[in-house]
Coordinates of C-alpha atoms in Angstrom, one line a residue:
X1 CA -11.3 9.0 -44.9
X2 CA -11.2 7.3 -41.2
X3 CA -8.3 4.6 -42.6
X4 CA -6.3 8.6 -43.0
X5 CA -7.8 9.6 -39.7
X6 CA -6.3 6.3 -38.4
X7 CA -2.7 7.0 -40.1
X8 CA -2.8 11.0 -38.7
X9 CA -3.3 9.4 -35.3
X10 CA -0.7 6.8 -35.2
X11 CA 1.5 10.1 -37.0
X12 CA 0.8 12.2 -34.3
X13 CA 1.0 9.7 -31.4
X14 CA 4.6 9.4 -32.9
X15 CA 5.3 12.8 -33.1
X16 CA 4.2 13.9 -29.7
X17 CA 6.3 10.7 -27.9
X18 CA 9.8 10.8 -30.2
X19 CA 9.7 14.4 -31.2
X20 CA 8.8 16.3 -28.1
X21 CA 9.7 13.2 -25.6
X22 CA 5.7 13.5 -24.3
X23 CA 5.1 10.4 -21.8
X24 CA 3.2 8.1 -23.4
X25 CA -0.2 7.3 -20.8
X26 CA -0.9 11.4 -21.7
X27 CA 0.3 11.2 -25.3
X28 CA -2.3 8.2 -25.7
X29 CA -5.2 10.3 -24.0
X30 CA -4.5 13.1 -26.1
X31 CA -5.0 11.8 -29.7
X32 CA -7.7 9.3 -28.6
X33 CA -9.6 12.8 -27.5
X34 CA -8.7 13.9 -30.9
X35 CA -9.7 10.8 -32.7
X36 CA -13.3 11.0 -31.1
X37 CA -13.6 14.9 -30.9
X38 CA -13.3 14.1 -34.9
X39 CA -16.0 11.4 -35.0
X40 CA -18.2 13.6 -33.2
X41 CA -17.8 16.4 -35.5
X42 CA -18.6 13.9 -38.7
X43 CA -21.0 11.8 -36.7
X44 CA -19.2 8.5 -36.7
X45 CA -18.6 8.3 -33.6
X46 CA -21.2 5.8 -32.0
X47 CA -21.8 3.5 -29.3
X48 CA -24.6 0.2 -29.1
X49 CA -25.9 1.9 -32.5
X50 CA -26.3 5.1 -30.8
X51 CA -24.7 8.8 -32.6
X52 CA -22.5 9.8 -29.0
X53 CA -22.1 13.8 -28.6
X54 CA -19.3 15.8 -27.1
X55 CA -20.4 14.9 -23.7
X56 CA -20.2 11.5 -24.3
X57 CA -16.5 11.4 -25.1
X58 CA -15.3 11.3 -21.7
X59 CA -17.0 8.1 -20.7
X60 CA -16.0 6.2 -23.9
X61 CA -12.4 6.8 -23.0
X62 CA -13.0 5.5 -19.6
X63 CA -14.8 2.3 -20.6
X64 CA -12.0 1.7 -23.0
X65 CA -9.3 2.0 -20.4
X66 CA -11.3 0.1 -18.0
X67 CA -12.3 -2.5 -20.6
X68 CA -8.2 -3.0 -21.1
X69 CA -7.4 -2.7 -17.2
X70 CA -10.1 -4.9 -15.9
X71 CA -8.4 -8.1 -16.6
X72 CA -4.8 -6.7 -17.3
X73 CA -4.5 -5.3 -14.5
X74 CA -5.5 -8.2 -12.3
X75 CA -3.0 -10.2 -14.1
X76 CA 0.4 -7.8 -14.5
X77 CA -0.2 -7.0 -10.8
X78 CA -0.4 -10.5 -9.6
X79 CA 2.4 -11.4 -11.9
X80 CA 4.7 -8.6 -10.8
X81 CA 4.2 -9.5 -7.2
X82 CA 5.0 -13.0 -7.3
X83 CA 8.0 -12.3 -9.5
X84 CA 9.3 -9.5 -7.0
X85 CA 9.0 -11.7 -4.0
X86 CA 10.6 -14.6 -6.0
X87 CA 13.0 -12.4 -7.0
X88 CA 13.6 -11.2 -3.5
X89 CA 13.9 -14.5 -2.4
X90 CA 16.4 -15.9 -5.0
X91 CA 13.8 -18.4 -6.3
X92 CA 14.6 -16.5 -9.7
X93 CA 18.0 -16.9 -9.8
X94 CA 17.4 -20.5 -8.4
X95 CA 15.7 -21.2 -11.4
X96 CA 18.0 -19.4 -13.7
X97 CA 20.7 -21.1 -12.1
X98 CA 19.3 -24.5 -12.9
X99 CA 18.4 -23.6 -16.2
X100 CA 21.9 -22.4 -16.8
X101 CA 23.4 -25.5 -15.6
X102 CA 21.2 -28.0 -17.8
X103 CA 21.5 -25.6 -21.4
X104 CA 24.7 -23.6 -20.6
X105 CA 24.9 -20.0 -21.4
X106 CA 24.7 -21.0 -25.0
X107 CA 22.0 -22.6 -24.8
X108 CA 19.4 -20.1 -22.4
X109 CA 18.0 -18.8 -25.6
X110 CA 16.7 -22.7 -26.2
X111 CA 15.6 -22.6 -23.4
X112 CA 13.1 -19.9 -23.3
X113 CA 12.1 -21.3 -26.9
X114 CA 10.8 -24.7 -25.0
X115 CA 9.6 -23.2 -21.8
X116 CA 7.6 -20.3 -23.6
X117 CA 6.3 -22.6 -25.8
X118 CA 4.9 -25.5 -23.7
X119 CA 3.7 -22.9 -21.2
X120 CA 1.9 -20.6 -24.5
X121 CA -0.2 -23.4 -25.8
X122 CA -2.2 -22.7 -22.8
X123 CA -1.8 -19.6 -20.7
X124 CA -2.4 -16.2 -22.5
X125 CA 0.2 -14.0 -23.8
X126 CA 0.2 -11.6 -21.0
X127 CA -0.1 -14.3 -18.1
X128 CA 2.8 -16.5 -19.3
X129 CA 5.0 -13.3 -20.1
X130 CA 4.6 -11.5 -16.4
X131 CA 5.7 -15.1 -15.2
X132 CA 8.1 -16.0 -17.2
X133 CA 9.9 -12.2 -17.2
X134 CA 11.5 -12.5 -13.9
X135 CA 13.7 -15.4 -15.0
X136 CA 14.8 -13.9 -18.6
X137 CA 15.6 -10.7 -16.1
X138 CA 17.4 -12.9 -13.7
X139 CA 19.7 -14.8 -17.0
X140 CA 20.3 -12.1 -19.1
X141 CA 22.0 -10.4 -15.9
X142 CA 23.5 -13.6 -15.1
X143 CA 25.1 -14.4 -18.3
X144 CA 25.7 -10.5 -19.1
X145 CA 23.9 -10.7 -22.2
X146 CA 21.5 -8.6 -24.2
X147 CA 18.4 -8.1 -22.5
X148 CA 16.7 -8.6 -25.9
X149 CA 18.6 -11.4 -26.9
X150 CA 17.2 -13.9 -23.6
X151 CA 13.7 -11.5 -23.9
X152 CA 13.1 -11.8 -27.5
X153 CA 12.5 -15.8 -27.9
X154 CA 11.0 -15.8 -24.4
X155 CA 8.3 -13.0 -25.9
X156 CA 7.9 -14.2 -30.1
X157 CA 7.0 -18.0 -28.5
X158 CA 4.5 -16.8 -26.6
X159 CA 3.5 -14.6 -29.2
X160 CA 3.1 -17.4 -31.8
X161 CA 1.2 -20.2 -29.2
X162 CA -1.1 -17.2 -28.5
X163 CA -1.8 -16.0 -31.5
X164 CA -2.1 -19.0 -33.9
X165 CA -3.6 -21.8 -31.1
X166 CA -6.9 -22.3 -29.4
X167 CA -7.8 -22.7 -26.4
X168 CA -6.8 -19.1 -27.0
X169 CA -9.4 -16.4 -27.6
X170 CA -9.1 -15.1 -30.9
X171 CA -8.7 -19.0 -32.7
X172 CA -11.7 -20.2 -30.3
X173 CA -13.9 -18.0 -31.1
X174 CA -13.5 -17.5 -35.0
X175 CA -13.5 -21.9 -35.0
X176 CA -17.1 -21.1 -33.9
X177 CA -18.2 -18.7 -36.4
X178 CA -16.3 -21.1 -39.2
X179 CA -17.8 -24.5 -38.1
X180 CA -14.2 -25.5 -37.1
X181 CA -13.0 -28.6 -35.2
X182 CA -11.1 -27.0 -32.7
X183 CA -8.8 -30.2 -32.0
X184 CA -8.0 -30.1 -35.8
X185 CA -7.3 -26.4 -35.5
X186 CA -4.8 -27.3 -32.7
X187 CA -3.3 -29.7 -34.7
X188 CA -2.7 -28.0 -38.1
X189 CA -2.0 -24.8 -36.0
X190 CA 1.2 -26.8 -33.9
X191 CA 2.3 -27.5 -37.6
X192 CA 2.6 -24.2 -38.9
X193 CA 3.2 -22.4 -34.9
X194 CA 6.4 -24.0 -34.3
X195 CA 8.4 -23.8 -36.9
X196 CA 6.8 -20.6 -37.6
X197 CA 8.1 -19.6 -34.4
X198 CA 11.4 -21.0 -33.2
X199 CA 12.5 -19.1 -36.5
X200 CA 11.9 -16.0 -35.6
X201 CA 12.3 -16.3 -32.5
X202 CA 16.5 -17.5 -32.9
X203 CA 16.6 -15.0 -36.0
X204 CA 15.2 -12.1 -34.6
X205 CA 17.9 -11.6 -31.8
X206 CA 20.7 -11.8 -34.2
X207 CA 19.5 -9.1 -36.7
X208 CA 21.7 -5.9 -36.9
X209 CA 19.1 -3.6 -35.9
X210 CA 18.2 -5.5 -32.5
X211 CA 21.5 -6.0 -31.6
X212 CA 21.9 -2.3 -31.9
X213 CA 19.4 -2.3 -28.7
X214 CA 20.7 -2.9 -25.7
X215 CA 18.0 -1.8 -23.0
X216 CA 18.3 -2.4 -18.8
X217 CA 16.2 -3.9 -16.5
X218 CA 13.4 -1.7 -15.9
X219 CA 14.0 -0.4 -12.3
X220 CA 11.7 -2.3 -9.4
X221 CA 10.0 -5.6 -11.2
X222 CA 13.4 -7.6 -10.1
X223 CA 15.6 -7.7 -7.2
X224 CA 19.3 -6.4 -7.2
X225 CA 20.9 -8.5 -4.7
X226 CA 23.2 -11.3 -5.9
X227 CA 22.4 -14.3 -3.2
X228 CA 25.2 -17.1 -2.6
X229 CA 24.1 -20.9 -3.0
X230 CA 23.3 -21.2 1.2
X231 CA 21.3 -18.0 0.8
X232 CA 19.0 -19.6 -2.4
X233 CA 15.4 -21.2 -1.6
X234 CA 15.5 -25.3 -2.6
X235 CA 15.4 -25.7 -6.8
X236 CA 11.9 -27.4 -5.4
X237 CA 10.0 -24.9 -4.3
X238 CA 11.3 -22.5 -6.4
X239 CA 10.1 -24.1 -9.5
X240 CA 6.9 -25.6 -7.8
X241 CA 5.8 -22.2 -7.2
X242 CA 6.9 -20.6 -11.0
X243 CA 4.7 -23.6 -12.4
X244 CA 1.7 -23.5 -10.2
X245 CA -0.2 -21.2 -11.9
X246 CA 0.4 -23.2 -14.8
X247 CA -0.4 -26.2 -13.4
X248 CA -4.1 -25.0 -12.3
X249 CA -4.5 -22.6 -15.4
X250 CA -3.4 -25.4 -18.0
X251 CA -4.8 -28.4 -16.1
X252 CA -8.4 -27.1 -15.5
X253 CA -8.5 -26.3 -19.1
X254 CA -7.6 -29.8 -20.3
X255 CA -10.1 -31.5 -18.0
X256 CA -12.8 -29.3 -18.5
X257 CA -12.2 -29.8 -22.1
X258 CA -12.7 -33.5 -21.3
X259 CA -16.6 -32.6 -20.5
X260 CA -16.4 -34.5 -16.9
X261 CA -20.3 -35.1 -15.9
X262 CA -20.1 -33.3 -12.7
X263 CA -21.4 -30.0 -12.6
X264 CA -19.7 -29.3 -9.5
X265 CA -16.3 -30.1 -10.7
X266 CA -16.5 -28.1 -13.4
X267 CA -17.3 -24.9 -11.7
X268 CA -15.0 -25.9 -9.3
X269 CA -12.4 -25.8 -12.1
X270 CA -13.6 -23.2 -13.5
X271 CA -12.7 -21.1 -10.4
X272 CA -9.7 -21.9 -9.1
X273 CA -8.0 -22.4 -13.4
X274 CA -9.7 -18.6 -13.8
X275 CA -6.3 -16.3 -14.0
X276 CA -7.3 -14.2 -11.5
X277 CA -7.7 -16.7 -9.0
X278 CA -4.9 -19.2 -10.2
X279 CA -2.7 -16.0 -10.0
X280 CA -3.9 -14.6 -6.7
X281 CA -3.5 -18.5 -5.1
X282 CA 0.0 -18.6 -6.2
X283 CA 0.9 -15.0 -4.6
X284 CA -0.3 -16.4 -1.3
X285 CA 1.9 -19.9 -1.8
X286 CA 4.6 -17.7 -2.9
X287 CA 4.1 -15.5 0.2
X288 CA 4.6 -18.4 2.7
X289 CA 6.6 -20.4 0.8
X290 CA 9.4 -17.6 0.3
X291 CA 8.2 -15.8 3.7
X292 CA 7.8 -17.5 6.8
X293 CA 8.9 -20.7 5.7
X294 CA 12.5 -19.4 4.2
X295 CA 13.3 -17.5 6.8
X296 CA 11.9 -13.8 5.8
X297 CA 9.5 -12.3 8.1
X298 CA 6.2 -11.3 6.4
X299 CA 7.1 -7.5 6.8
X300 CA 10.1 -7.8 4.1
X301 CA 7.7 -9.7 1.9
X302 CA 5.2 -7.2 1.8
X303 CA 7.7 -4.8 1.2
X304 CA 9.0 -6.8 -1.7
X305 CA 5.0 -6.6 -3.1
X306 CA 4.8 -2.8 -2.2
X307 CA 7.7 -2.2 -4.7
X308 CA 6.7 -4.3 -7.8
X309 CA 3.0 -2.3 -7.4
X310 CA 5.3 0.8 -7.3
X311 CA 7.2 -0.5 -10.7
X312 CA 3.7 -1.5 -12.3
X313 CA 2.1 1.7 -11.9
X314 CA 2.8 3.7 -15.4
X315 CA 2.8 0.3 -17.1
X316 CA -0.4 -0.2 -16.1
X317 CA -1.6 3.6 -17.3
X318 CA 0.3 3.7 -20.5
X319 CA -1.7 0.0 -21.3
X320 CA -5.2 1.5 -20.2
X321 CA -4.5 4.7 -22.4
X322 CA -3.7 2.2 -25.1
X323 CA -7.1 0.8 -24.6
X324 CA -8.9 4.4 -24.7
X325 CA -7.4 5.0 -27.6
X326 CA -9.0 1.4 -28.9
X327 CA -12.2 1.5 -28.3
X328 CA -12.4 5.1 -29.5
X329 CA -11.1 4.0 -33.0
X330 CA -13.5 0.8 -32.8
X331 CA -16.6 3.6 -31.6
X332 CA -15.5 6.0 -34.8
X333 CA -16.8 3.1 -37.4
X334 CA -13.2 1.8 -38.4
X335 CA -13.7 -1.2 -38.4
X336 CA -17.1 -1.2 -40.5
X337 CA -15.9 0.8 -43.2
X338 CA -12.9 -1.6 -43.8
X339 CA -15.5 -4.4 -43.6
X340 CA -17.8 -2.6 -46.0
X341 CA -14.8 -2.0 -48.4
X342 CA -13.2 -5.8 -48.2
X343 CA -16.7 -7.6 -48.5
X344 CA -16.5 -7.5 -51.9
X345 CA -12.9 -8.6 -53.2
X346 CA -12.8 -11.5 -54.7
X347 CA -9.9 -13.4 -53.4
X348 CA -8.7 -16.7 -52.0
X349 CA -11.1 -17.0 -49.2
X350 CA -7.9 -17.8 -47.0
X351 CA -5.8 -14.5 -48.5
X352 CA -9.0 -12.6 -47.6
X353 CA -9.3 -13.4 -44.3
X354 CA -6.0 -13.1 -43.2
X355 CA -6.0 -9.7 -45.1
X356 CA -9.3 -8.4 -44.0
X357 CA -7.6 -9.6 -40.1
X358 CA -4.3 -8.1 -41.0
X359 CA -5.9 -5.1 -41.9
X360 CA -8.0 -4.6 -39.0
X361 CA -5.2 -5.2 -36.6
X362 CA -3.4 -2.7 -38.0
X363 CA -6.3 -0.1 -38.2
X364 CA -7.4 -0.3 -34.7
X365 CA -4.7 -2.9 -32.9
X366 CA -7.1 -5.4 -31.3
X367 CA -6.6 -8.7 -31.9
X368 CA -10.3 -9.8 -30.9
X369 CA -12.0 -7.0 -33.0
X370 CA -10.0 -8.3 -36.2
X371 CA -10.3 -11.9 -35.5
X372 CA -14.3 -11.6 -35.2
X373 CA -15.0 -9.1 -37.8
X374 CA -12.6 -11.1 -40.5
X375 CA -14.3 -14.2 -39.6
X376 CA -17.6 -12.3 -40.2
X377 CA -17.1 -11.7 -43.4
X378 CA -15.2 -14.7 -44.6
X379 CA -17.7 -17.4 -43.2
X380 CA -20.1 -17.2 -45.6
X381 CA -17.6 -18.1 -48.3
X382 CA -16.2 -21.6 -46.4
X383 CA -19.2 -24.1 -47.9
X384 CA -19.0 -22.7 -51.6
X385 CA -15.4 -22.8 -51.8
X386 CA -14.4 -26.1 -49.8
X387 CA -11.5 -24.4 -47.8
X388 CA -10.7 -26.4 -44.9
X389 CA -12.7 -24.7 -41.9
X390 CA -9.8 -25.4 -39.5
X391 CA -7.2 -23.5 -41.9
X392 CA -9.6 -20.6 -42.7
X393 CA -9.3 -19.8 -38.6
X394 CA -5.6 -20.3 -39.2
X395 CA -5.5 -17.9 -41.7
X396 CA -7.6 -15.4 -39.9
X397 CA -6.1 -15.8 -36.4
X398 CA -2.4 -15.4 -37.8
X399 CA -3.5 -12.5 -40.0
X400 CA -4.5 -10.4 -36.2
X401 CA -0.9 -10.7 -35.3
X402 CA 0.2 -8.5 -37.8
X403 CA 1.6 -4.9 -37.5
X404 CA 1.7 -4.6 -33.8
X405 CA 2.1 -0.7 -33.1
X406 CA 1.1 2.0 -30.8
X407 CA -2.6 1.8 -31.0
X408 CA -2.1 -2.2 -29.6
X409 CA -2.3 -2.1 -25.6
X410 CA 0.4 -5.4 -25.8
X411 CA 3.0 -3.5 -27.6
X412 CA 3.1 -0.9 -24.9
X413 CA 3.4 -4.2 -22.0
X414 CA 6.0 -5.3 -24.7
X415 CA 8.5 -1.8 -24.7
X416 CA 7.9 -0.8 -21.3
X417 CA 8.4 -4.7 -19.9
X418 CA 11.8 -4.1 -22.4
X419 CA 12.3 -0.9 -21.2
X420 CA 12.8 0.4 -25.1
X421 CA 12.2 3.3 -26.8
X422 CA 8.9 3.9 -28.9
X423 CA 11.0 4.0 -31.7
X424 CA 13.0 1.0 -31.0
X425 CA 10.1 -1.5 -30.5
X426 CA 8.6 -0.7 -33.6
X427 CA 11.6 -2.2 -35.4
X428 CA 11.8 -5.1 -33.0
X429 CA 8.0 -5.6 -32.6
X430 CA 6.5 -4.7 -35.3
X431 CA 8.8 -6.5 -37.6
X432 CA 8.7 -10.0 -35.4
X433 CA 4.6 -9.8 -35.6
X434 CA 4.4 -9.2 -39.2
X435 CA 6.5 -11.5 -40.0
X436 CA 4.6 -14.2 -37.6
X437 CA 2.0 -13.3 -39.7
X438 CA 3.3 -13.7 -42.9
X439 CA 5.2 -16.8 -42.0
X440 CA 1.6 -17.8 -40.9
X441 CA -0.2 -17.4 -44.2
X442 CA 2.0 -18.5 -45.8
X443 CA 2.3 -22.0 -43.8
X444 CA -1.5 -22.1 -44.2
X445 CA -1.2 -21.7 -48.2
X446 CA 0.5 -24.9 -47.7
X447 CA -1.3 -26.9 -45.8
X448 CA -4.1 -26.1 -48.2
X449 CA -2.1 -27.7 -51.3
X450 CA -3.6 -31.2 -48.8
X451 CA -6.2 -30.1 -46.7
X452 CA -9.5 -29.3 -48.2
X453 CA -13.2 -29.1 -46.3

């Protein structure tokens, strides 16, 4: 009964956005009201171990669209703003100028492959893609190409690194729960990642059914105005300030990881590498950098800021909705009853937990909640039979890629970023993350022919 309760949802969340054109922050709201007026009414819906009531129901959907918003938001905003006053100052098309000139217009799509790539391994999905964005913007209207087909790699790398690699979230924390070496993880995952993803993300592009799809640049996140060469910020700044935020995110991370002895340094690091703060610091460099110091009183750079907070707004609603809609699934028991159900199959322990994660991700669309609750049940079966620990968090983290849809907060970042149709990035999202996913397993299957506990 909830996996059909699950399946009407996502059916009438459909319905209500590509049948009757409803805008998608209220068409989220509505059915996650439904959802949890229905768990009320059988008494699954629950909280801390708690039965909630009708009354109740309001303040679950506002912890799950806070929950979603209280780091997203921090991030997308940050990251909009610098792009925008980038953008405004022609560091963006400085950047894609220079990328341009070393790959050639052929070549941009190998481009974002490497970039995205060597930036994922670190940053999270939704960091690197609101700083990366602004330059795919900038080369698709350069070159006069597809949106999708600059986007698309730029978005499946970052996809795959996040998904499949610690230091993210979901692999760190299942390595944990599985006894894993998370340096071995990294390793076999780099194995499987890359190829895994520099596949689909030059294939993806070139299928029939994306090329079909030829979306604009959503109004206010980039700047209009084509600057000459004497009008462009130096290639130096420009891309001192684009990698900055990696630079402290990325390189706090690897010397932290290095266990230095001081206390000190560590929180230190810990500060200034946090995403908020890494983000916020590189707004402010960007501000003078691309203000004062190029020429553009502080006025026009505020104004530049203004209008990417303006462009962020329904993004940022339709994402929180997503997250309402979330937790209330997560609060009706979903996840429980497909953990009570998928305890007892007796499968490859790998198959299991990829399918238990897959299954999960597709229930309820959070990656975290999948990750964990796979690993859960899966851990117990590592020490009787000898599956490598590292590929067991493989096989779980690559399984909570799967299915991306409506009831996933990153799919909606992903079609409104796109500016696509509900419709249309369910067949270009949905079908890149499964396929992640099954390109995943599958890679792990292999490794396990050689890698044993």
């Amino acid at each position: 009964m909830p996996l059909i309760i699950v399946g009407l949802a996502v059916l009438l969340l459909l319905l209500l956005m590509m049948k009757f054109k409803l805008n998608g922050f209220v068409a989220l709201m509505i059915v996650a009201v439904l959802v949890a007026l229905w768990g009320v009414a059988t008494g699954n819906l629950t909280a801390d171990g708690e039965q909630l009531g009708l009354g109740d129901i309001p303040g679950l959907i506002e912890d799950g669209l806070g929950s979603q918003l209280g780091g997203t938001a921090v991030v997308i905003g940050l990251g909009a703003m610098i792009g925008r006053v980038m953008g405004d100052a022609g560091a963006a098309q400085r950047i894609a100028k220079a990328i341009l000139n070393a790959f050639g217009p052929k070549g941009v799509q190998w481009a974002m492959v490497i970039s995205s790539m060597l930036i994922g391994v670190t940053m999270f999905y939704e960091v690197a893609f609101v700083i990366v964005v602004p330059v795919a913007f900038t080369l698709a209207r350069a070159t006069k190409v597809n949106l999708l087909w600059v986007g698309l790699p730029m978005s499946i790398s970052l996809s795959t690194m996040h998904s499949f690699l610690p230091p993210h979230p979901g692999p760190t924390a299942v390595a944990g729960l599985y006894d894993a070496s998370v340096g071995l993880t990294l390793a076999y995952g780099l194995l499987i990642a890359v190829p895994a993803g520099i596949l689909v993300a030059m294939l993806w592009p070139r299928l029939p059914f994306v090329r079909k799809i030829n979306p604009s640049i959503p109004e206010g996140l980039v700047s209009d105005k084509e600057f000459t060469d004497d009008e462009l910020p130096s290639r130096w700044a420009s891309f001192a300030v684009a990698l900055f935020p990696i630079i402290l995110i990325a390189g706090s991370e690897v010397i932290v990881m290095t266990e230095p002895s001081s206390e000190a340094l560590v929180s230190t690091l810990k500060f200034v590498g946090s995403t908020p703060i890494a983000l916020l610091i590189t707004l402010l460099l960007a501000v003078i950098v691309f203000g004062p110091a190029n020429g553009r009183p502080l006025k026009e750079v505020a104004k530049s800021m203004g209008e990417a907070a303006k462009a962020m707004a329904m993004i940022l609603l339709v994402i929180g909705a997503g997250g309402s809609f979330k937790e209330v699934l997560t609060s009706a028991g979903i996840a429980d009853y497909i953990a009570d159900t998928a305890g007892g199959w007796a499968l490859n322990p790998l198959i299991l937990a990829w399918l238990i994660a897959a299954i999960l991700r597709i229930a309820l669309g959070s990656a975290t909640v999948a990750v964990s609750t796979a690993a859960g049940i899966a851990a117990p079966l590592v020490a009787v039979s000898g599956a490598s620990p590292e590929l067991m968090v493989l096989a779980t983290a690559c399984g909570s890629i799967a299915f991306s849809h409506v009831n996933d907060p990153g799919f909606w970042m992903f079609k409104e970023y796109f500016n696509l149709s509900v419709g249309e990035a369910i067949k270009v999202r949905t079908t890149y993350t499964t396929t992640l996913a099954v390109l995943g397993i599958i890679g792990v299957l292999l490794l396990s022919l050689f890698i044993t506990a």
